[in-house]
């Protein structure tokens, strides 16, 4: 592979914003990729994948390159040099790459690969936490979370079928495969920009990881039901729930952020979904009005996001131990408050995209032991581990309220 100056410089600029200005990787890349209209799909893929790769392996590469944050421009080029050398790419004779110790890079990589926190490129505290909560399982889970995420689509069955969408995408030379055990899913065989297709613009699918698709399936909403998605965000799971309800009945999608609910409304219009009502949680009254009203309630709780590190590798550098303590307290409050919206005989799903027991089964266990959870029993729980599923890490539990 020959390195092109404008693509390498765009990558370095993106890394500067992510590492030194604490900007979100996906937003940075969205802007970077708009910079030059002449870039083709391959050029854009190079910038995006190289940037994500260096973000993912930041600690390992910085250790090999012997550089420390904040990274100045020469240091960012040193990180890039490590990436290129380890990927077998010849370093060009540019002044930015002078004095590159390529032989030493491979030797140091072999040496550091024996130590998990460097091999898997994670902060000390996160490595200790994973070990404490998951024991021997932590090794294979953190290794799986460092793989690049697949692109999975969820077919909008209100408008098409899995087979029809697969054929339509194949006509555009976008090859997909059907996933057994995931009735509405198609996995891309190779990464492609599916958002520019007419199929996407016409609402035939959403991009949604296979594990995330399990949440609505376990909630199992039926047409005509009264359902609440209490932490809807931009509504990926709300859209899936509404689709399963066949637009019949009422789905109330709630969130504390109005801008996210506005995005959900826009997506619902594209999907031809019209049984969703959005409500901003701006006071306790919003919840009080809905006590004992819903057949099904989903609490897709805010969490550490450790299960989705494959697609958000910069999260491991932005996460802090104190954030985890705060988020566990929030999860507890949400369970106590939002569970009241389940009517007698109704069901509650508590889900996170984390793999830590302290955010998952231990939260549910504590809830069932508290006054707030005394009317609920656990019907089943699913712990989706990335090393086994090949998809995001998720926890999903189904609870039944006494009639």
mmCIF file of C-alpha atoms in Angstrom:
data_model
loop_
_atom_site.group_PDB
_atom_site.id
_atom_site.type_symbol
_atom_site.label_atom_id
_atom_site.label_comp_id
_atom_site.label_asym_id
_atom_site.label_seq_id
_atom_site.Cartn_x
_atom_site.Cartn_y
_atom_site.Cartn_z
ATOM 1 C CA UNK A 1 0.000 0.000 0.000
ATOM 2 C CA UNK A 2 1.293 3.440 -0.955
ATOM 3 C CA UNK A 3 0.603 6.205 1.548
ATOM 4 C CA UNK A 4 -0.888 9.443 0.195
ATOM 5 C CA UNK A 5 0.049 12.666 1.913
ATOM 6 C CA UNK A 6 -3.455 14.219 2.030
ATOM 7 C CA UNK A 7 -4.996 11.064 3.540
ATOM 8 C CA UNK A 8 -2.261 10.691 6.165
ATOM 9 C CA UNK A 9 -2.544 14.380 7.111
ATOM 10 C CA UNK A 10 -6.343 14.086 7.411
ATOM 11 C CA UNK A 11 -5.820 11.116 9.753
ATOM 12 C CA UNK A 12 -3.301 13.073 11.876
ATOM 13 C CA UNK A 13 -5.700 16.054 12.084
ATOM 14 C CA UNK A 14 -8.517 13.731 13.222
ATOM 15 C CA UNK A 15 -6.311 12.137 15.890
ATOM 16 C CA UNK A 16 -5.341 15.574 17.217
ATOM 17 C CA UNK A 17 -9.018 16.486 17.740
ATOM 18 C CA UNK A 18 -9.853 13.121 19.370
ATOM 19 C CA UNK A 19 -6.822 12.860 21.669
ATOM 20 C CA UNK A 20 -5.966 16.466 22.467
ATOM 21 C CA UNK A 21 -9.313 18.215 22.255
ATOM 22 C CA UNK A 22 -11.402 15.344 23.644
ATOM 23 C CA UNK A 23 -13.787 15.328 20.678
ATOM 24 C CA UNK A 24 -15.909 12.244 19.870
ATOM 25 C CA UNK A 25 -14.287 10.058 17.209
ATOM 26 C CA UNK A 26 -17.438 9.495 15.126
ATOM 27 C CA UNK A 27 -18.229 13.242 14.983
ATOM 28 C CA UNK A 28 -14.637 14.148 14.129
ATOM 29 C CA UNK A 29 -14.581 11.655 11.248
ATOM 30 C CA UNK A 30 -17.951 12.803 9.954
ATOM 31 C CA UNK A 31 -16.458 16.298 9.519
ATOM 32 C CA UNK A 32 -13.059 15.123 8.245
ATOM 33 C CA UNK A 33 -14.628 12.991 5.511
ATOM 34 C CA UNK A 34 -16.477 16.034 4.140
ATOM 35 C CA UNK A 35 -13.183 17.862 3.632
ATOM 36 C CA UNK A 36 -12.390 16.782 0.064
ATOM 37 C CA UNK A 37 -15.104 15.866 -2.443
ATOM 38 C CA UNK A 38 -12.532 14.109 -4.638
ATOM 39 C CA UNK A 39 -11.955 11.366 -2.067
ATOM 40 C CA UNK A 40 -13.451 8.066 -3.163
ATOM 41 C CA UNK A 41 -14.823 5.266 -0.977
ATOM 42 C CA UNK A 42 -11.360 3.722 -0.571
ATOM 43 C CA UNK A 43 -9.814 7.035 0.552
ATOM 44 C CA UNK A 44 -12.558 7.606 3.110
ATOM 45 C CA UNK A 45 -12.246 4.041 4.387
ATOM 46 C CA UNK A 46 -8.487 4.518 4.830
ATOM 47 C CA UNK A 47 -8.955 7.672 6.944
ATOM 48 C CA UNK A 48 -11.789 6.245 9.055
ATOM 49 C CA UNK A 49 -10.307 2.804 9.663
ATOM 50 C CA UNK A 50 -6.769 4.067 10.318
ATOM 51 C CA UNK A 51 -8.031 6.706 12.751
ATOM 52 C CA UNK A 52 -10.170 4.169 14.616
ATOM 53 C CA UNK A 53 -7.277 1.688 14.677
ATOM 54 C CA UNK A 54 -4.882 4.189 16.240
ATOM 55 C CA UNK A 55 -7.567 5.277 18.747
ATOM 56 C CA UNK A 56 -8.209 1.628 19.643
ATOM 57 C CA UNK A 57 -4.529 0.826 20.201
ATOM 58 C CA UNK A 58 -3.501 4.218 21.642
ATOM 59 C CA UNK A 59 -1.864 2.933 24.810
ATOM 60 C CA UNK A 60 0.066 0.161 23.073
ATOM 61 C CA UNK A 61 1.244 2.420 20.240
ATOM 62 C CA UNK A 62 2.198 5.277 22.603
ATOM 63 C CA UNK A 63 4.235 2.866 24.705
ATOM 64 C CA UNK A 64 6.032 1.518 21.620
ATOM 65 C CA UNK A 65 6.604 5.046 20.249
ATOM 66 C CA UNK A 66 7.699 6.319 23.692
ATOM 67 C CA UNK A 67 5.363 9.319 23.554
ATOM 68 C CA UNK A 68 3.055 10.809 26.189
ATOM 69 C CA UNK A 69 -0.148 12.831 26.048
ATOM 70 C CA UNK A 70 -0.893 15.530 25.062
ATOM 71 C CA UNK A 71 0.478 14.379 21.705
ATOM 72 C CA UNK A 72 2.071 17.134 19.622
ATOM 73 C CA UNK A 73 2.114 16.736 15.836
ATOM 74 C CA UNK A 74 5.492 14.914 15.662
ATOM 75 C CA UNK A 75 4.186 12.495 18.334
ATOM 76 C CA UNK A 76 1.026 11.813 16.320
ATOM 77 C CA UNK A 77 3.241 10.971 13.331
ATOM 78 C CA UNK A 78 5.168 8.574 15.579
ATOM 79 C CA UNK A 79 1.899 6.823 16.509
ATOM 80 C CA UNK A 80 1.056 6.629 12.802
ATOM 81 C CA UNK A 81 4.510 5.139 12.126
ATOM 82 C CA UNK A 82 3.867 2.383 14.674
ATOM 83 C CA UNK A 83 0.492 1.632 13.049
ATOM 84 C CA UNK A 84 2.009 1.510 9.540
ATOM 85 C CA UNK A 85 4.986 -0.648 10.578
ATOM 86 C CA UNK A 86 2.810 -3.184 12.417
ATOM 87 C CA UNK A 87 0.533 -3.353 9.360
ATOM 88 C CA UNK A 88 3.457 -3.989 7.005
ATOM 89 C CA UNK A 89 3.166 -0.649 5.223
ATOM 90 C CA UNK A 90 6.374 0.940 3.904
ATOM 91 C CA UNK A 91 7.161 4.316 5.504
ATOM 92 C CA UNK A 92 7.638 7.029 2.837
ATOM 93 C CA UNK A 93 10.654 9.323 2.852
ATOM 94 C CA UNK A 94 8.848 12.396 4.145
ATOM 95 C CA UNK A 95 10.392 14.714 6.697
ATOM 96 C CA UNK A 96 7.604 13.776 9.187
ATOM 97 C CA UNK A 97 8.924 10.191 9.205
ATOM 98 C CA UNK A 98 12.637 10.885 9.598
ATOM 99 C CA UNK A 99 14.540 8.722 12.114
ATOM 100 C CA UNK A 100 11.864 6.031 12.306
ATOM 101 C CA UNK A 101 13.154 3.042 14.335
ATOM 102 C CA UNK A 102 11.102 0.411 12.476
ATOM 103 C CA UNK A 103 13.130 -2.562 13.774
ATOM 104 C CA UNK A 104 12.663 -1.532 17.378
ATOM 105 C CA UNK A 105 8.896 -1.137 16.840
ATOM 106 C CA UNK A 106 8.401 -4.855 16.144
ATOM 107 C CA UNK A 107 10.629 -5.905 19.057
ATOM 108 C CA UNK A 108 8.765 -3.682 21.509
ATOM 109 C CA UNK A 109 5.416 -4.922 20.183
ATOM 110 C CA UNK A 110 6.400 -8.554 20.906
ATOM 111 C CA UNK A 111 7.587 -7.603 24.386
ATOM 112 C CA UNK A 112 4.492 -5.565 25.350
ATOM 113 C CA UNK A 113 2.080 -8.136 23.899
ATOM 114 C CA UNK A 114 2.831 -10.348 26.927
ATOM 115 C CA UNK A 115 1.180 -7.794 29.270
ATOM 116 C CA UNK A 116 -2.633 -7.621 28.969
ATOM 117 C CA UNK A 117 -3.114 -3.890 29.686
ATOM 118 C CA UNK A 118 -0.710 -3.075 26.818
ATOM 119 C CA UNK A 119 -1.723 -5.948 24.535
ATOM 120 C CA UNK A 120 -5.402 -4.972 24.756
ATOM 121 C CA UNK A 121 -4.558 -1.265 25.093
ATOM 122 C CA UNK A 122 -6.662 -0.281 28.111
ATOM 123 C CA UNK A 123 -6.191 1.969 31.170
ATOM 124 C CA UNK A 124 -4.922 0.272 34.366
ATOM 125 C CA UNK A 125 -8.134 0.921 36.304
ATOM 126 C CA UNK A 126 -10.309 -0.620 33.574
ATOM 127 C CA UNK A 127 -8.110 -3.701 33.369
ATOM 128 C CA UNK A 128 -8.326 -4.136 37.150
ATOM 129 C CA UNK A 129 -12.109 -3.647 37.115
ATOM 130 C CA UNK A 130 -12.637 -6.168 34.310
ATOM 131 C CA UNK A 131 -10.475 -8.708 36.126
ATOM 132 C CA UNK A 132 -12.338 -8.105 39.410
ATOM 133 C CA UNK A 133 -15.837 -8.429 37.887
ATOM 134 C CA UNK A 134 -15.281 -11.096 35.216
ATOM 135 C CA UNK A 135 -12.228 -13.007 36.443
ATOM 136 C CA UNK A 136 -10.759 -15.328 33.789
ATOM 137 C CA UNK A 137 -13.468 -14.332 31.271
ATOM 138 C CA UNK A 138 -12.029 -10.797 31.060
ATOM 139 C CA UNK A 139 -9.124 -11.934 28.843
ATOM 140 C CA UNK A 140 -11.271 -13.163 25.975
ATOM 141 C CA UNK A 141 -13.952 -10.475 26.350
ATOM 142 C CA UNK A 142 -11.574 -7.519 26.140
ATOM 143 C CA UNK A 143 -9.803 -9.222 23.205
ATOM 144 C CA UNK A 144 -13.177 -9.599 21.425
ATOM 145 C CA UNK A 145 -14.038 -5.947 22.164
ATOM 146 C CA UNK A 146 -10.882 -4.863 20.325
ATOM 147 C CA UNK A 147 -12.066 -6.410 17.032
ATOM 148 C CA UNK A 148 -13.698 -4.192 14.426
ATOM 149 C CA UNK A 149 -17.501 -4.297 14.673
ATOM 150 C CA UNK A 150 -19.570 -5.803 11.864
ATOM 151 C CA UNK A 151 -22.228 -3.675 10.193
ATOM 152 C CA UNK A 152 -25.643 -5.227 10.868
ATOM 153 C CA UNK A 153 -28.934 -4.005 9.430
ATOM 154 C CA UNK A 154 -32.389 -4.466 10.920
ATOM 155 C CA UNK A 155 -34.970 -4.880 8.177
ATOM 156 C CA UNK A 156 -38.129 -2.791 8.509
ATOM 157 C CA UNK A 157 -40.660 -5.607 8.098
ATOM 158 C CA UNK A 158 -43.507 -3.076 7.776
ATOM 159 C CA UNK A 159 -42.131 -2.188 4.338
ATOM 160 C CA UNK A 160 -40.152 -5.179 3.031
ATOM 161 C CA UNK A 161 -38.821 -8.654 3.822
ATOM 162 C CA UNK A 162 -35.309 -9.783 4.697
ATOM 163 C CA UNK A 163 -35.023 -11.613 1.344
ATOM 164 C CA UNK A 164 -36.304 -8.663 -0.720
ATOM 165 C CA UNK A 165 -33.902 -6.233 0.941
ATOM 166 C CA UNK A 166 -31.032 -8.669 0.499
ATOM 167 C CA UNK A 167 -31.781 -8.833 -3.248
ATOM 168 C CA UNK A 168 -32.165 -5.057 -3.547
ATOM 169 C CA UNK A 169 -28.781 -4.477 -1.887
ATOM 170 C CA UNK A 170 -27.173 -7.223 -3.995
ATOM 171 C CA UNK A 171 -28.232 -5.258 -7.099
ATOM 172 C CA UNK A 172 -26.098 -2.407 -5.716
ATOM 173 C CA UNK A 173 -23.206 -4.861 -5.166
ATOM 174 C CA UNK A 174 -23.697 -4.726 -1.392
ATOM 175 C CA UNK A 175 -23.477 -8.365 -0.323
ATOM 176 C CA UNK A 176 -25.162 -9.422 2.926
ATOM 177 C CA UNK A 177 -25.750 -12.614 4.873
ATOM 178 C CA UNK A 178 -28.774 -13.740 6.870
ATOM 179 C CA UNK A 179 -28.029 -14.315 10.574
ATOM 180 C CA UNK A 180 -29.530 -17.399 12.135
ATOM 181 C CA UNK A 181 -31.325 -16.587 15.401
ATOM 182 C CA UNK A 182 -31.885 -12.931 14.397
ATOM 183 C CA UNK A 183 -35.104 -12.895 12.325
ATOM 184 C CA UNK A 184 -34.851 -9.301 11.038
ATOM 185 C CA UNK A 185 -31.076 -8.994 10.605
ATOM 186 C CA UNK A 186 -28.714 -8.808 7.642
ATOM 187 C CA UNK A 187 -24.943 -8.587 8.107
ATOM 188 C CA UNK A 188 -22.789 -6.816 5.533
ATOM 189 C CA UNK A 189 -20.033 -9.057 4.151
ATOM 190 C CA UNK A 190 -17.879 -5.960 3.578
ATOM 191 C CA UNK A 191 -18.220 -2.457 4.989
ATOM 192 C CA UNK A 192 -20.163 -0.081 2.715
ATOM 193 C CA UNK A 193 -21.893 3.271 3.027
ATOM 194 C CA UNK A 194 -25.474 2.027 3.164
ATOM 195 C CA UNK A 195 -26.863 5.445 4.154
ATOM 196 C CA UNK A 196 -26.662 6.741 0.584
ATOM 197 C CA UNK A 197 -28.890 3.957 -0.797
ATOM 198 C CA UNK A 198 -32.528 4.497 -1.778
ATOM 199 C CA UNK A 199 -33.385 1.503 0.403
ATOM 200 C CA UNK A 200 -32.205 3.440 3.466
ATOM 201 C CA UNK A 201 -33.784 6.738 2.379
ATOM 202 C CA UNK A 202 -37.083 4.895 1.861
ATOM 203 C CA UNK A 203 -36.978 3.429 5.373
ATOM 204 C CA UNK A 204 -36.435 -0.217 4.438
ATOM 205 C CA UNK A 205 -33.824 -0.724 7.169
ATOM 206 C CA UNK A 206 -31.934 0.755 10.104
ATOM 207 C CA UNK A 207 -28.350 0.029 11.121
ATOM 208 C CA UNK A 208 -28.630 -1.838 14.442
ATOM 209 C CA UNK A 209 -26.280 -4.407 15.961
ATOM 210 C CA UNK A 210 -27.584 -7.975 16.250
ATOM 211 C CA UNK A 211 -27.330 -7.931 20.082
ATOM 212 C CA UNK A 212 -29.330 -4.702 20.248
ATOM 213 C CA UNK A 213 -32.059 -6.352 18.133
ATOM 214 C CA UNK A 214 -32.502 -8.987 20.873
ATOM 215 C CA UNK A 215 -33.884 -6.362 23.293
ATOM 216 C CA UNK A 216 -37.228 -5.817 21.515
ATOM 217 C CA UNK A 217 -37.513 -9.557 20.865
ATOM 218 C CA UNK A 218 -37.242 -10.336 24.593
ATOM 219 C CA UNK A 219 -39.688 -7.501 25.398
ATOM 220 C CA UNK A 220 -42.015 -9.208 22.864
ATOM 221 C CA UNK A 221 -44.528 -6.381 22.273
ATOM 222 C CA UNK A 222 -47.788 -7.294 20.544
ATOM 223 C CA UNK A 223 -50.069 -5.228 18.273
ATOM 224 C CA UNK A 224 -52.585 -3.199 20.318
ATOM 225 C CA UNK A 225 -50.490 -3.093 23.507
ATOM 226 C CA UNK A 226 -49.603 -0.027 25.547
ATOM 227 C CA UNK A 227 -45.772 0.015 25.647
ATOM 228 C CA UNK A 228 -43.254 2.475 27.118
ATOM 229 C CA UNK A 229 -39.622 2.844 26.058
ATOM 230 C CA UNK A 230 -38.435 4.848 29.058
ATOM 231 C CA UNK A 231 -34.880 5.711 27.890
ATOM 232 C CA UNK A 232 -35.567 5.912 24.163
ATOM 233 C CA UNK A 233 -32.697 8.167 23.045
ATOM 234 C CA UNK A 234 -32.729 8.504 19.255
ATOM 235 C CA UNK A 235 -35.000 5.490 19.139
ATOM 236 C CA UNK A 236 -33.280 2.493 17.534
ATOM 237 C CA UNK A 237 -35.123 0.098 19.838
ATOM 238 C CA UNK A 238 -38.353 2.154 19.782
ATOM 239 C CA UNK A 239 -38.525 1.733 15.998
ATOM 240 C CA UNK A 240 -38.017 -2.030 16.356
ATOM 241 C CA UNK A 241 -40.746 -2.242 19.034
ATOM 242 C CA UNK A 242 -43.183 -0.211 16.900
ATOM 243 C CA UNK A 243 -42.469 -2.471 13.917
ATOM 244 C CA UNK A 244 -43.253 -5.571 16.012
ATOM 245 C CA UNK A 245 -46.489 -3.843 17.111
ATOM 246 C CA UNK A 246 -47.354 -3.430 13.401
ATOM 247 C CA UNK A 247 -48.231 0.241 14.070
ATOM 248 C CA UNK A 248 -51.157 -0.917 16.244
ATOM 249 C CA UNK A 249 -51.481 0.197 19.865
ATOM 250 C CA UNK A 250 -49.457 2.925 21.556
ATOM 251 C CA UNK A 251 -45.729 3.241 22.125
ATOM 252 C CA UNK A 252 -44.610 6.113 24.342
ATOM 253 C CA UNK A 253 -40.936 6.915 23.760
ATOM 254 C CA UNK A 254 -39.453 8.943 26.605
ATOM 255 C CA UNK A 255 -36.112 10.590 27.236
ATOM 256 C CA UNK A 256 -34.593 13.489 29.162
ATOM 257 C CA UNK A 257 -33.126 14.891 25.907
ATOM 258 C CA UNK A 258 -35.626 16.504 23.533
ATOM 259 C CA UNK A 259 -33.135 16.650 20.623
ATOM 260 C CA UNK A 260 -32.808 12.846 20.686
ATOM 261 C CA UNK A 261 -36.595 12.442 20.578
ATOM 262 C CA UNK A 262 -36.741 14.845 17.612
ATOM 263 C CA UNK A 263 -34.269 12.568 15.802
ATOM 264 C CA UNK A 264 -36.546 9.607 16.657
ATOM 265 C CA UNK A 265 -39.539 11.415 15.108
ATOM 266 C CA UNK A 266 -37.543 11.999 11.914
ATOM 267 C CA UNK A 267 -36.521 8.321 11.760
ATOM 268 C CA UNK A 268 -40.102 7.180 12.469
ATOM 269 C CA UNK A 269 -41.370 9.213 9.493
ATOM 270 C CA UNK A 270 -38.799 7.575 7.227
ATOM 271 C CA UNK A 271 -39.841 4.141 8.555
ATOM 272 C CA UNK A 272 -43.603 4.877 8.062
ATOM 273 C CA UNK A 273 -44.161 4.352 11.782
ATOM 274 C CA UNK A 274 -47.002 6.354 13.336
ATOM 275 C CA UNK A 275 -47.877 4.699 16.667
ATOM 276 C CA UNK A 276 -45.026 6.402 18.586
ATOM 277 C CA UNK A 277 -45.721 9.325 20.893
ATOM 278 C CA UNK A 278 -42.644 11.100 22.305
ATOM 279 C CA UNK A 279 -42.523 12.642 25.786
ATOM 280 C CA UNK A 280 -39.666 14.585 27.327
ATOM 281 C CA UNK A 281 -39.015 13.653 30.962
ATOM 282 C CA UNK A 282 -38.714 17.195 32.320
ATOM 283 C CA UNK A 283 -40.282 16.546 35.735
ATOM 284 C CA UNK A 284 -41.428 13.672 37.983
ATOM 285 C CA UNK A 285 -45.032 14.370 36.881
ATOM 286 C CA UNK A 286 -44.348 12.736 33.484
ATOM 287 C CA UNK A 287 -43.705 9.387 35.209
ATOM 288 C CA UNK A 288 -46.462 9.794 37.819
ATOM 289 C CA UNK A 289 -49.101 10.164 35.086
ATOM 290 C CA UNK A 290 -48.121 6.750 33.707
ATOM 291 C CA UNK A 291 -47.991 4.697 36.944
ATOM 292 C CA UNK A 292 -49.626 1.237 36.419
ATOM 293 C CA UNK A 293 -50.477 2.083 32.789
ATOM 294 C CA UNK A 294 -48.171 -0.015 30.562
ATOM 295 C CA UNK A 295 -48.375 -3.629 29.424
ATOM 296 C CA UNK A 296 -44.616 -3.533 28.789
ATOM 297 C CA UNK A 297 -41.861 -1.151 29.867
ATOM 298 C CA UNK A 298 -38.325 -1.097 28.529
ATOM 299 C CA UNK A 299 -35.538 0.461 30.599
ATOM 300 C CA UNK A 300 -32.590 0.536 28.218
ATOM 301 C CA UNK A 301 -30.461 2.045 30.955
ATOM 302 C CA UNK A 302 -27.546 4.438 30.531
ATOM 303 C CA UNK A 303 -24.375 2.462 31.255
ATOM 304 C CA UNK A 304 -20.587 2.303 30.899
ATOM 305 C CA UNK A 305 -20.983 1.189 27.260
ATOM 306 C CA UNK A 306 -18.241 -1.413 27.717
ATOM 307 C CA UNK A 307 -20.149 -3.866 25.538
ATOM 308 C CA UNK A 308 -19.910 -1.555 22.514
ATOM 309 C CA UNK A 309 -16.183 -0.679 22.642
ATOM 310 C CA UNK A 310 -15.723 -2.223 19.167
ATOM 311 C CA UNK A 311 -17.707 0.590 17.611
ATOM 312 C CA UNK A 312 -16.736 3.289 20.158
ATOM 313 C CA UNK A 313 -13.057 2.593 20.896
ATOM 314 C CA UNK A 314 -12.467 6.142 22.163
ATOM 315 C CA UNK A 315 -14.892 5.452 25.047
ATOM 316 C CA UNK A 316 -12.215 3.497 26.943
ATOM 317 C CA UNK A 317 -10.075 6.655 27.119
ATOM 318 C CA UNK A 318 -12.986 8.914 28.092
ATOM 319 C CA UNK A 319 -14.489 6.615 30.761
ATOM 320 C CA UNK A 320 -13.632 7.407 34.404
ATOM 321 C CA UNK A 321 -14.099 5.253 37.551
ATOM 322 C CA UNK A 322 -16.276 7.970 39.142
ATOM 323 C CA UNK A 323 -18.570 7.971 36.071
ATOM 324 C CA UNK A 324 -19.199 4.264 36.663
ATOM 325 C CA UNK A 325 -20.136 4.877 40.300
ATOM 326 C CA UNK A 326 -22.564 7.606 39.224
ATOM 327 C CA UNK A 327 -24.095 5.529 36.441
ATOM 328 C CA UNK A 328 -24.773 2.595 38.790
ATOM 329 C CA UNK A 329 -26.628 4.994 41.116
ATOM 330 C CA UNK A 330 -28.638 6.264 38.118
ATOM 331 C CA UNK A 331 -29.507 2.693 37.056
ATOM 332 C CA UNK A 332 -30.824 1.989 40.552
ATOM 333 C CA UNK A 333 -32.975 5.162 40.532
ATOM 334 C CA UNK A 334 -34.384 4.377 37.077
ATOM 335 C CA UNK A 335 -35.346 0.842 38.075
ATOM 336 C CA UNK A 336 -37.129 2.116 41.199
ATOM 337 C CA UNK A 337 -38.915 4.965 39.424
ATOM 338 C CA UNK A 338 -39.725 3.656 35.929
ATOM 339 C CA UNK A 339 -40.790 0.160 37.044
ATOM 340 C CA UNK A 340 -43.881 1.822 38.590
ATOM 341 C CA UNK A 341 -45.247 2.390 35.057
ATOM 342 C CA UNK A 342 -45.744 -1.382 34.591
ATOM 343 C CA UNK A 343 -49.362 -2.314 35.243
ATOM 344 C CA UNK A 344 -50.215 -5.363 37.413
ATOM 345 C CA UNK A 345 -49.574 -8.470 35.287
ATOM 346 C CA UNK A 346 -47.333 -6.474 32.940
ATOM 347 C CA UNK A 347 -43.642 -6.967 32.127
ATOM 348 C CA UNK A 348 -40.434 -4.996 32.474
ATOM 349 C CA UNK A 349 -37.205 -5.368 30.489
ATOM 350 C CA UNK A 350 -34.008 -3.942 31.982
ATOM 351 C CA UNK A 351 -31.157 -3.833 29.473
ATOM 352 C CA UNK A 352 -27.644 -2.363 29.167
ATOM 353 C CA UNK A 353 -24.845 -2.477 26.599
ATOM 354 C CA UNK A 354 -22.379 -3.393 29.346
ATOM 355 C CA UNK A 355 -20.732 -6.698 30.265
ATOM 356 C CA UNK A 356 -20.130 -5.817 33.950
ATOM 357 C CA UNK A 357 -22.226 -7.780 36.484
ATOM 358 C CA UNK A 358 -22.379 -4.681 38.748
ATOM 359 C CA UNK A 359 -24.423 -2.886 36.057
ATOM 360 C CA UNK A 360 -26.435 -5.952 35.086
ATOM 361 C CA UNK A 361 -27.495 -9.012 37.061
ATOM 362 C CA UNK A 362 -26.410 -7.478 40.383
ATOM 363 C CA UNK A 363 -28.554 -4.378 39.704
ATOM 364 C CA UNK A 364 -31.571 -6.617 39.036
ATOM 365 C CA UNK A 365 -30.871 -8.784 42.083
ATOM 366 C CA UNK A 366 -30.701 -5.684 44.310
ATOM 367 C CA UNK A 367 -33.890 -4.277 42.761
ATOM 368 C CA UNK A 368 -35.825 -7.479 43.471
ATOM 369 C CA UNK A 369 -34.644 -7.372 47.092
ATOM 370 C CA UNK A 370 -35.797 -3.748 47.584
ATOM 371 C CA UNK A 371 -39.291 -2.453 48.377
ATOM 372 C CA UNK A 372 -39.576 -1.052 44.810
ATOM 373 C CA UNK A 373 -39.084 -4.501 43.271
ATOM 374 C CA UNK A 374 -41.107 -6.618 45.681
ATOM 375 C CA UNK A 375 -43.945 -7.205 43.156
ATOM 376 C CA UNK A 376 -41.570 -8.386 40.408
ATOM 377 C CA UNK A 377 -40.025 -11.760 39.631
ATOM 378 C CA UNK A 378 -37.219 -12.501 37.175
ATOM 379 C CA UNK A 379 -38.466 -14.630 34.248
ATOM 380 C CA UNK A 380 -35.176 -14.844 32.367
ATOM 381 C CA UNK A 381 -31.963 -12.988 31.631
ATOM 382 C CA UNK A 382 -29.589 -13.066 28.712
ATOM 383 C CA UNK A 383 -25.922 -12.133 29.006
ATOM 384 C CA UNK A 384 -24.612 -11.602 25.486
ATOM 385 C CA UNK A 385 -20.818 -11.788 25.554
ATOM 386 C CA UNK A 386 -18.852 -10.471 22.538
ATOM 387 C CA UNK A 387 -16.400 -13.400 22.544
ATOM 388 C CA UNK A 388 -19.268 -15.859 22.066
ATOM 389 C CA UNK A 389 -21.777 -13.918 19.947
ATOM 390 C CA UNK A 390 -19.308 -12.018 17.750
ATOM 391 C CA UNK A 391 -21.513 -8.950 18.291
ATOM 392 C CA UNK A 392 -21.871 -6.248 20.952
ATOM 393 C CA UNK A 393 -21.926 -7.112 24.643
ATOM 394 C CA UNK A 394 -25.426 -6.770 26.123
ATOM 395 C CA UNK A 395 -27.424 -7.722 29.182
ATOM 396 C CA UNK A 396 -31.205 -8.182 28.909
ATOM 397 C CA UNK A 397 -33.511 -9.275 31.738
ATOM 398 C CA UNK A 398 -37.271 -9.870 31.623
ATOM 399 C CA UNK A 399 -39.279 -9.283 34.826
ATOM 400 C CA UNK A 400 -42.929 -10.030 35.516
ATOM 401 C CA UNK A 401 -45.141 -7.908 37.780
ATOM 402 C CA UNK A 402 -47.683 -9.662 40.005
ATOM 403 C CA UNK A 403 -51.257 -9.483 38.749
#
